[in-house]
Amino acid sequence: MLDIEQTYIVYHKMVFNTALHYLQNKEDAEEVTQDVFVTVYNKQAAFEGRANLKTWIYKICINRCLDCIKAKKRKKRLSSVWTLFGDMPLHNNIAVEAFHPETALVHKEALLQLMNQIQKLPDQQKTALILSKFEQLPQYEVAEIMGVSVKAVESLLYRAKQHLNTMRQKK
Amino acid sequence: MKEMNKINVFKDMELEDQFSLLANHEHIAPSNDLLHKIQAQISWQEQALWSKPKTIVMLSIVLVVVMLNALTIWSASVKGPMDALQMSTEFTVNNQLYK
């Protein structure tokens, strides 16, 4: 039986910060963190120590973050449709609220720009970048979490950087 | 002006340097009450009626009994008039034969 309090103490910062990198919003990141630990508790029987606990929690976290982004996009599309029919408020048409400790510093504007660009990357590239560069996980661990080969991770990172450079050149 | 210069310097930095700047920070913690929220959600789930296997079995049995009763009542309501019809037909035929 998994001690959820102990698991939370060990992994809560890891989960919260990964979610924060994905979602750029503190409230959403907290919601995802809560969801992740409840899922970990509920699905512990399915886990059965087949993989590394950290890897498994990362996987759940990434899936929840992607679900959250999809749900937000859906809401955004819906509210855009509603605006066509009347004066419905565009609730979710708010600019990405970039949240990062470093944004409090002088680099705020440029960092916000970079983080917004990262949000525009395809899901796989974004995941590889966040895990490898921000969470600073070794590539074999990123590959394990994403369920791909190390070569594939290398390729995803290369393409992500290319994408970002193209976006920067367009600016 | 000094600020602007710093921003421009940052923009020109290689991507890798920017990544390391973003990565090299202390992991920040979520709200203090998040653990309590998680524990509350878990205990709510455990107490929830539909999450207990015993309750599911009991509810299934009740559902089957109710459906069987309904089937019996329905078949009786259909069978009753059918039997009456059959009896009256037999009576008419018998009457015709004995005439």
mmCIF file of C-alpha atoms in Angstrom:
data_model
loop_
_atom_site.group_PDB
_atom_site.id
_atom_site.type_symbol
_atom_site.label_atom_id
_atom_site.label_comp_id
_atom_site.label_asym_id
_atom_site.label_seq_id
_atom_site.Cartn_x
_atom_site.Cartn_y
_atom_site.Cartn_z
ATOM 1 C CA MET A 1 0.000 0.000 0.000
ATOM 2 C CA LEU A 2 1.405 3.354 -1.096
ATOM 3 C CA ASP A 3 1.760 6.001 1.609
ATOM 4 C CA ILE A 4 0.349 8.989 -0.234
ATOM 5 C CA GLU A 5 1.697 11.501 2.293
ATOM 6 C CA GLN A 6 5.230 10.150 1.937
ATOM 7 C CA THR A 7 4.934 10.019 -1.863
ATOM 8 C CA TYR A 8 3.675 13.594 -1.866
ATOM 9 C CA ILE A 9 6.546 14.808 0.297
ATOM 10 C CA VAL A 10 9.101 13.237 -2.044
ATOM 11 C CA TYR A 11 7.566 14.136 -5.416
ATOM 12 C CA HIS A 12 5.235 17.141 -5.025
ATOM 13 C CA LYS A 13 7.782 19.740 -6.129
ATOM 14 C CA MET A 14 8.802 17.665 -9.142
ATOM 15 C CA VAL A 15 5.180 17.258 -10.255
ATOM 16 C CA PHE A 16 4.195 20.867 -9.558
ATOM 17 C CA ASN A 17 7.184 22.353 -11.388
ATOM 18 C CA THR A 18 6.763 20.094 -14.411
ATOM 19 C CA ALA A 19 3.091 21.070 -14.591
ATOM 20 C CA LEU A 20 4.071 24.708 -14.214
ATOM 21 C CA HIS A 21 6.440 24.451 -17.168
ATOM 22 C CA TYR A 22 3.678 22.956 -19.263
ATOM 23 C CA LEU A 23 0.730 25.074 -18.234
ATOM 24 C CA GLN A 24 2.365 28.408 -17.277
ATOM 25 C CA ASN A 25 -0.348 28.933 -14.715
ATOM 26 C CA LYS A 26 -0.119 28.307 -10.979
ATOM 27 C CA GLU A 27 -3.789 27.382 -10.416
ATOM 28 C CA ASP A 28 -3.826 24.898 -13.296
ATOM 29 C CA ALA A 29 -0.516 23.405 -12.135
ATOM 30 C CA GLU A 30 -1.922 22.883 -8.632
ATOM 31 C CA GLU A 31 -5.046 21.275 -10.032
ATOM 32 C CA VAL A 32 -2.938 18.912 -12.135
ATOM 33 C CA THR A 33 -0.690 18.136 -9.132
ATOM 34 C CA GLN A 34 -3.744 17.197 -7.072
ATOM 35 C CA ASP A 35 -5.086 15.072 -9.904
ATOM 36 C CA VAL A 36 -1.732 13.319 -10.350
ATOM 37 C CA PHE A 37 -1.475 12.237 -6.699
ATOM 38 C CA VAL A 38 -5.097 11.071 -6.586
ATOM 39 C CA THR A 39 -4.437 9.021 -9.750
ATOM 40 C CA VAL A 40 -1.231 7.613 -8.241
ATOM 41 C CA TYR A 41 -3.231 6.500 -5.203
ATOM 42 C CA ASN A 42 -6.087 5.040 -7.257
ATOM 43 C CA LYS A 43 -3.905 3.238 -9.787
ATOM 44 C CA GLN A 44 -1.245 1.898 -7.430
ATOM 45 C CA ALA A 45 -2.485 -1.658 -8.009
ATOM 46 C CA ALA A 46 -1.827 -1.272 -11.745
ATOM 47 C CA PHE A 47 1.676 0.030 -11.056
ATOM 48 C CA GLU A 48 2.912 -2.934 -8.986
ATOM 49 C CA GLY A 49 6.478 -1.706 -9.079
ATOM 50 C CA ARG A 50 6.848 -2.595 -12.756
ATOM 51 C CA ALA A 51 8.680 0.655 -13.449
ATOM 52 C CA ASN A 52 10.484 3.289 -11.482
ATOM 53 C CA LEU A 53 7.965 5.177 -9.304
ATOM 54 C CA LYS A 54 9.421 8.528 -10.381
ATOM 55 C CA THR A 55 9.103 7.614 -14.084
ATOM 56 C CA TRP A 56 5.531 6.461 -13.554
ATOM 57 C CA ILE A 57 4.579 9.689 -11.747
ATOM 58 C CA TYR A 58 6.208 11.742 -14.524
ATOM 59 C CA LYS A 59 4.161 9.835 -17.123
ATOM 60 C CA ILE A 60 0.911 10.526 -15.268
ATOM 61 C CA CYS A 61 1.872 14.166 -14.832
ATOM 62 C CA ILE A 62 2.598 14.656 -18.545
ATOM 63 C CA ASN A 63 -0.638 12.980 -19.579
ATOM 64 C CA ARG A 64 -2.629 15.154 -17.182
ATOM 65 C CA CYS A 65 -0.891 18.301 -18.432
ATOM 66 C CA LEU A 66 -1.658 17.409 -22.057
ATOM 67 C CA ASP A 67 -5.286 16.685 -21.116
ATOM 68 C CA CYS A 68 -5.481 20.053 -19.370
ATOM 69 C CA ILE A 69 -4.084 21.863 -22.434
ATOM 70 C CA LYS A 70 -6.542 20.030 -24.705
ATOM 71 C CA ALA A 71 -9.457 20.941 -22.420
ATOM 72 C CA LYS A 72 -8.373 24.585 -22.441
ATOM 73 C CA LYS A 73 -8.140 24.604 -26.238
ATOM 74 C CA ARG A 74 -11.608 23.042 -26.460
ATOM 75 C CA LYS A 75 -13.030 25.692 -24.127
ATOM 76 C CA LYS A 76 -11.332 28.396 -26.137
ATOM 77 C CA ARG A 77 -12.803 27.075 -29.394
ATOM 78 C CA LEU A 78 -16.247 26.848 -27.812
ATOM 79 C CA SER A 79 -16.153 30.357 -26.454
ATOM 80 C CA SER A 80 -14.989 31.604 -29.872
ATOM 81 C CA VAL A 81 -18.049 29.958 -31.412
ATOM 82 C CA TRP A 82 -20.284 31.533 -28.779
ATOM 83 C CA THR A 83 -18.971 34.987 -29.582
ATOM 84 C CA LEU A 84 -20.183 34.512 -33.161
ATOM 85 C CA PHE A 85 -23.733 34.196 -31.869
ATOM 86 C CA GLY A 86 -23.828 37.113 -29.521
ATOM 87 C CA ASP A 87 -22.192 39.045 -26.769
ATOM 88 C CA MET A 88 -20.992 36.052 -24.804
ATOM 89 C CA PRO A 89 -17.831 36.944 -22.899
ATOM 90 C CA LEU A 90 -14.630 35.401 -24.231
ATOM 91 C CA HIS A 91 -13.617 33.868 -20.905
ATOM 92 C CA ASN A 92 -10.628 31.923 -22.060
ATOM 93 C CA ASN A 93 -9.186 34.314 -24.540
ATOM 94 C CA ILE A 94 -6.733 35.510 -21.955
ATOM 95 C CA ALA A 95 -3.076 35.669 -22.887
ATOM 96 C CA VAL A 96 -0.903 32.917 -21.471
ATOM 97 C CA GLU A 97 -0.063 33.879 -17.937
ATOM 98 C CA ALA A 98 3.539 32.829 -17.921
ATOM 99 C CA PHE A 99 4.553 31.804 -14.460
ATOM 100 C CA HIS A 100 8.114 31.074 -13.626
ATOM 101 C CA PRO A 101 10.367 32.173 -10.749
ATOM 102 C CA GLU A 102 12.820 33.645 -13.215
ATOM 103 C CA THR A 103 10.151 35.883 -14.720
ATOM 104 C CA ALA A 104 10.461 38.107 -11.688
ATOM 105 C CA LEU A 105 13.922 39.079 -12.854
ATOM 106 C CA VAL A 106 15.119 41.502 -15.494
ATOM 107 C CA HIS A 107 14.754 38.934 -18.272
ATOM 108 C CA LYS A 108 11.016 38.835 -17.819
ATOM 109 C CA GLU A 109 10.011 39.981 -21.302
ATOM 110 C CA ALA A 110 12.417 37.747 -23.190
ATOM 111 C CA LEU A 111 11.670 34.756 -20.976
ATOM 112 C CA LEU A 112 7.945 35.207 -21.449
ATOM 113 C CA GLN A 113 8.540 35.269 -25.172
ATOM 114 C CA LEU A 114 10.583 32.070 -25.069
ATOM 115 C CA MET A 115 8.025 30.324 -22.880
ATOM 116 C CA ASN A 116 5.198 31.361 -25.186
ATOM 117 C CA GLN A 117 7.172 29.971 -28.111
ATOM 118 C CA ILE A 118 7.683 26.694 -26.266
ATOM 119 C CA GLN A 119 3.906 26.486 -25.771
ATOM 120 C CA LYS A 120 3.493 26.543 -29.551
ATOM 121 C CA LEU A 121 5.704 23.478 -30.089
ATOM 122 C CA PRO A 122 4.095 20.096 -30.881
ATOM 123 C CA ASP A 123 3.344 18.048 -27.733
ATOM 124 C CA GLN A 124 6.154 15.507 -28.180
ATOM 125 C CA GLN A 125 8.806 18.170 -28.800
ATOM 126 C CA LYS A 126 7.542 20.234 -25.871
ATOM 127 C CA THR A 127 7.649 17.210 -23.564
ATOM 128 C CA ALA A 128 11.189 16.274 -24.604
ATOM 129 C CA LEU A 129 12.338 19.868 -24.133
ATOM 130 C CA ILE A 130 10.721 20.385 -20.720
ATOM 131 C CA LEU A 131 11.975 17.097 -19.310
ATOM 132 C CA SER A 132 15.433 17.339 -20.769
ATOM 133 C CA LYS A 133 16.226 21.048 -20.454
ATOM 134 C CA PHE A 134 14.114 22.338 -17.577
ATOM 135 C CA GLU A 135 13.827 19.232 -15.432
ATOM 136 C CA GLN A 136 17.345 18.304 -16.513
ATOM 137 C CA LEU A 137 16.661 14.602 -16.765
ATOM 138 C CA PRO A 138 19.127 12.394 -18.642
ATOM 139 C CA GLN A 139 17.996 11.433 -22.127
ATOM 140 C CA TYR A 140 17.531 7.753 -21.282
ATOM 141 C CA GLU A 141 15.093 8.762 -18.531
ATOM 142 C CA VAL A 142 13.214 11.111 -20.880
ATOM 143 C CA ALA A 143 13.025 8.249 -23.384
ATOM 144 C CA GLU A 144 11.648 5.910 -20.716
ATOM 145 C CA ILE A 145 9.014 8.421 -19.597
ATOM 146 C CA MET A 146 7.926 9.169 -23.161
ATOM 147 C CA GLY A 147 8.049 5.533 -24.216
ATOM 148 C CA VAL A 148 10.405 6.209 -27.125
ATOM 149 C CA SER A 149 14.050 5.475 -27.927
ATOM 150 C CA VAL A 150 16.960 7.724 -26.913
ATOM 151 C CA LYS A 151 17.537 8.461 -30.619
ATOM 152 C CA ALA A 152 13.952 9.646 -30.911
ATOM 153 C CA VAL A 153 14.443 11.983 -27.948
ATOM 154 C CA GLU A 154 17.574 13.414 -29.571
ATOM 155 C CA SER A 155 15.644 13.986 -32.776
ATOM 156 C CA LEU A 156 12.726 15.602 -30.918
ATOM 157 C CA LEU A 157 15.101 17.982 -29.122
ATOM 158 C CA TYR A 158 16.847 18.875 -32.368
ATOM 159 C CA ARG A 159 13.538 19.614 -34.089
ATOM 160 C CA ALA A 160 12.282 21.597 -31.089
ATOM 161 C CA LYS A 161 15.371 23.826 -31.197
ATOM 162 C CA GLN A 162 14.979 24.258 -34.948
ATOM 163 C CA HIS A 163 11.344 25.235 -34.442
ATOM 164 C CA LEU A 164 12.267 27.761 -31.749
ATOM 165 C CA ASN A 165 15.036 29.272 -33.867
ATOM 166 C CA THR A 166 12.633 29.633 -36.798
ATOM 167 C CA MET A 167 10.110 31.360 -34.525
ATOM 168 C CA ARG A 168 12.818 33.716 -33.244
ATOM 169 C CA GLN A 169 13.946 34.576 -36.766
ATOM 170 C CA LYS A 170 10.383 35.419 -37.793
ATOM 171 C CA LYS A 171 10.115 37.955 -34.955
ATOM 172 C CA MET B 1 18.183 51.765 -20.836
ATOM 173 C CA LYS B 2 20.251 49.379 -18.762
ATOM 174 C CA GLU B 3 17.235 47.077 -18.532
ATOM 175 C CA MET B 4 16.724 47.155 -22.294
ATOM 176 C CA ASN B 5 20.353 46.265 -22.859
ATOM 177 C CA LYS B 6 20.019 43.291 -20.547
ATOM 178 C CA ILE B 7 16.938 42.095 -22.451
ATOM 179 C CA ASN B 8 18.723 42.435 -25.781
ATOM 180 C CA VAL B 9 21.692 40.517 -24.456
ATOM 181 C CA PHE B 10 19.349 37.798 -23.326
ATOM 182 C CA LYS B 11 17.602 37.640 -26.691
ATOM 183 C CA ASP B 12 20.922 37.117 -28.401
ATOM 184 C CA MET B 13 21.979 34.352 -26.061
ATOM 185 C CA GLU B 14 22.052 30.889 -27.544
ATOM 186 C CA LEU B 15 18.992 28.774 -26.856
ATOM 187 C CA GLU B 16 20.999 26.430 -24.659
ATOM 188 C CA ASP B 17 22.020 29.308 -22.393
ATOM 189 C CA GLN B 18 18.420 30.446 -22.124
ATOM 190 C CA PHE B 19 17.338 26.930 -21.220
ATOM 191 C CA SER B 20 19.953 26.659 -18.523
ATOM 192 C CA LEU B 21 18.861 30.012 -17.126
ATOM 193 C CA LEU B 22 15.304 28.715 -16.895
ATOM 194 C CA ALA B 23 16.418 25.388 -15.511
ATOM 195 C CA ASN B 24 18.751 26.688 -12.839
ATOM 196 C CA HIS B 25 16.233 27.692 -10.282
ATOM 197 C CA GLU B 26 15.010 26.229 -7.044
ATOM 198 C CA HIS B 27 11.941 24.068 -7.444
ATOM 199 C CA ILE B 28 9.051 26.051 -6.078
ATOM 200 C CA ALA B 29 6.414 24.481 -3.869
ATOM 201 C CA PRO B 30 2.640 24.492 -4.386
ATOM 202 C CA SER B 31 0.196 25.815 -1.763
ATOM 203 C CA ASN B 32 0.543 24.388 1.724
ATOM 204 C CA ASP B 33 -2.980 22.989 1.795
ATOM 205 C CA LEU B 34 -2.584 20.905 -1.379
ATOM 206 C CA LEU B 35 -1.751 17.731 0.541
ATOM 207 C CA HIS B 36 -4.897 18.175 2.656
ATOM 208 C CA LYS B 37 -6.960 18.655 -0.503
ATOM 209 C CA ILE B 38 -5.528 15.430 -1.961
ATOM 210 C CA GLN B 39 -6.162 13.495 1.246
ATOM 211 C CA ALA B 40 -9.702 14.874 1.417
ATOM 212 C CA GLN B 41 -10.416 13.846 -2.169
ATOM 213 C CA ILE B 42 -9.059 10.349 -1.571
ATOM 214 C CA SER B 43 -11.095 9.833 1.607
ATOM 215 C CA TRP B 44 -14.209 11.188 -0.142
ATOM 216 C CA GLN B 45 -13.682 8.674 -2.938
ATOM 217 C CA GLU B 46 -13.273 5.847 -0.452
ATOM 218 C CA GLN B 47 -16.433 6.811 1.388
ATOM 219 C CA ALA B 48 -18.415 7.262 -1.797
ATOM 220 C CA LEU B 49 -21.195 4.700 -2.097
ATOM 221 C CA TRP B 50 -20.444 3.654 -5.647
ATOM 222 C CA SER B 51 -16.784 2.972 -5.046
ATOM 223 C CA LYS B 52 -17.392 0.076 -2.634
ATOM 224 C CA PRO B 53 -17.540 -3.381 -4.261
ATOM 225 C CA LYS B 54 -20.052 -4.670 -1.680
ATOM 226 C CA THR B 55 -22.442 -1.857 -2.532
ATOM 227 C CA ILE B 56 -22.104 -2.570 -6.240
ATOM 228 C CA VAL B 57 -22.939 -6.270 -5.686
ATOM 229 C CA MET B 58 -25.938 -5.406 -3.480
ATOM 230 C CA LEU B 59 -27.258 -2.879 -5.983
ATOM 231 C CA SER B 60 -26.892 -5.409 -8.821
ATOM 232 C CA ILE B 61 -28.863 -8.025 -6.870
ATOM 233 C CA VAL B 62 -31.642 -5.511 -6.097
ATOM 234 C CA LEU B 63 -31.730 -4.524 -9.777
ATOM 235 C CA VAL B 64 -32.041 -8.167 -10.925
ATOM 236 C CA VAL B 65 -34.856 -8.850 -8.402
ATOM 237 C CA VAL B 66 -36.745 -5.732 -9.513
ATOM 238 C CA MET B 67 -36.360 -6.711 -13.181
ATOM 239 C CA LEU B 68 -37.573 -10.272 -12.504
ATOM 240 C CA ASN B 69 -40.616 -8.914 -10.669
ATOM 241 C CA ALA B 70 -41.373 -6.543 -13.498
ATOM 242 C CA LEU B 71 -41.056 -9.413 -15.998
ATOM 243 C CA THR B 72 -43.427 -11.605 -13.950
ATOM 244 C CA ILE B 73 -46.026 -8.844 -13.684
ATOM 245 C CA TRP B 74 -45.750 -8.098 -17.386
ATOM 246 C CA SER B 75 -46.019 -11.713 -18.458
ATOM 247 C CA ALA B 76 -49.028 -12.217 -16.118
ATOM 248 C CA SER B 77 -50.760 -9.210 -17.582
ATOM 249 C CA VAL B 78 -50.209 -10.546 -21.093
ATOM 250 C CA LYS B 79 -50.824 -14.232 -20.276
ATOM 251 C CA GLY B 80 -54.103 -13.634 -18.375
ATOM 252 C CA PRO B 81 -56.139 -12.327 -21.317
ATOM 253 C CA MET B 82 -54.472 -14.866 -23.645
ATOM 254 C CA ASP B 83 -55.602 -17.764 -21.422
ATOM 255 C CA ALA B 84 -59.119 -16.320 -21.263
ATOM 256 C CA LEU B 85 -59.167 -16.036 -25.041
ATOM 257 C CA GLN B 86 -57.910 -19.599 -25.452
ATOM 258 C CA MET B 87 -60.557 -20.963 -23.040
ATOM 259 C CA SER B 88 -63.357 -19.147 -24.776
ATOM 260 C CA THR B 89 -62.156 -20.417 -28.172
ATOM 261 C CA GLU B 90 -62.017 -24.022 -26.882
ATOM 262 C CA PHE B 91 -65.500 -23.636 -25.403
ATOM 263 C CA THR B 92 -66.871 -22.352 -28.715
ATOM 264 C CA VAL B 93 -65.189 -25.160 -30.678
ATOM 265 C CA ASN B 94 -66.405 -27.824 -28.250
ATOM 266 C CA ASN B 95 -69.887 -26.401 -28.399
ATOM 267 C CA GLN B 96 -69.788 -26.524 -32.182
ATOM 268 C CA LEU B 97 -68.613 -30.154 -32.122
ATOM 269 C CA TYR B 98 -71.332 -31.345 -29.725
ATOM 270 C CA LYS B 99 -74.054 -29.593 -31.620
#
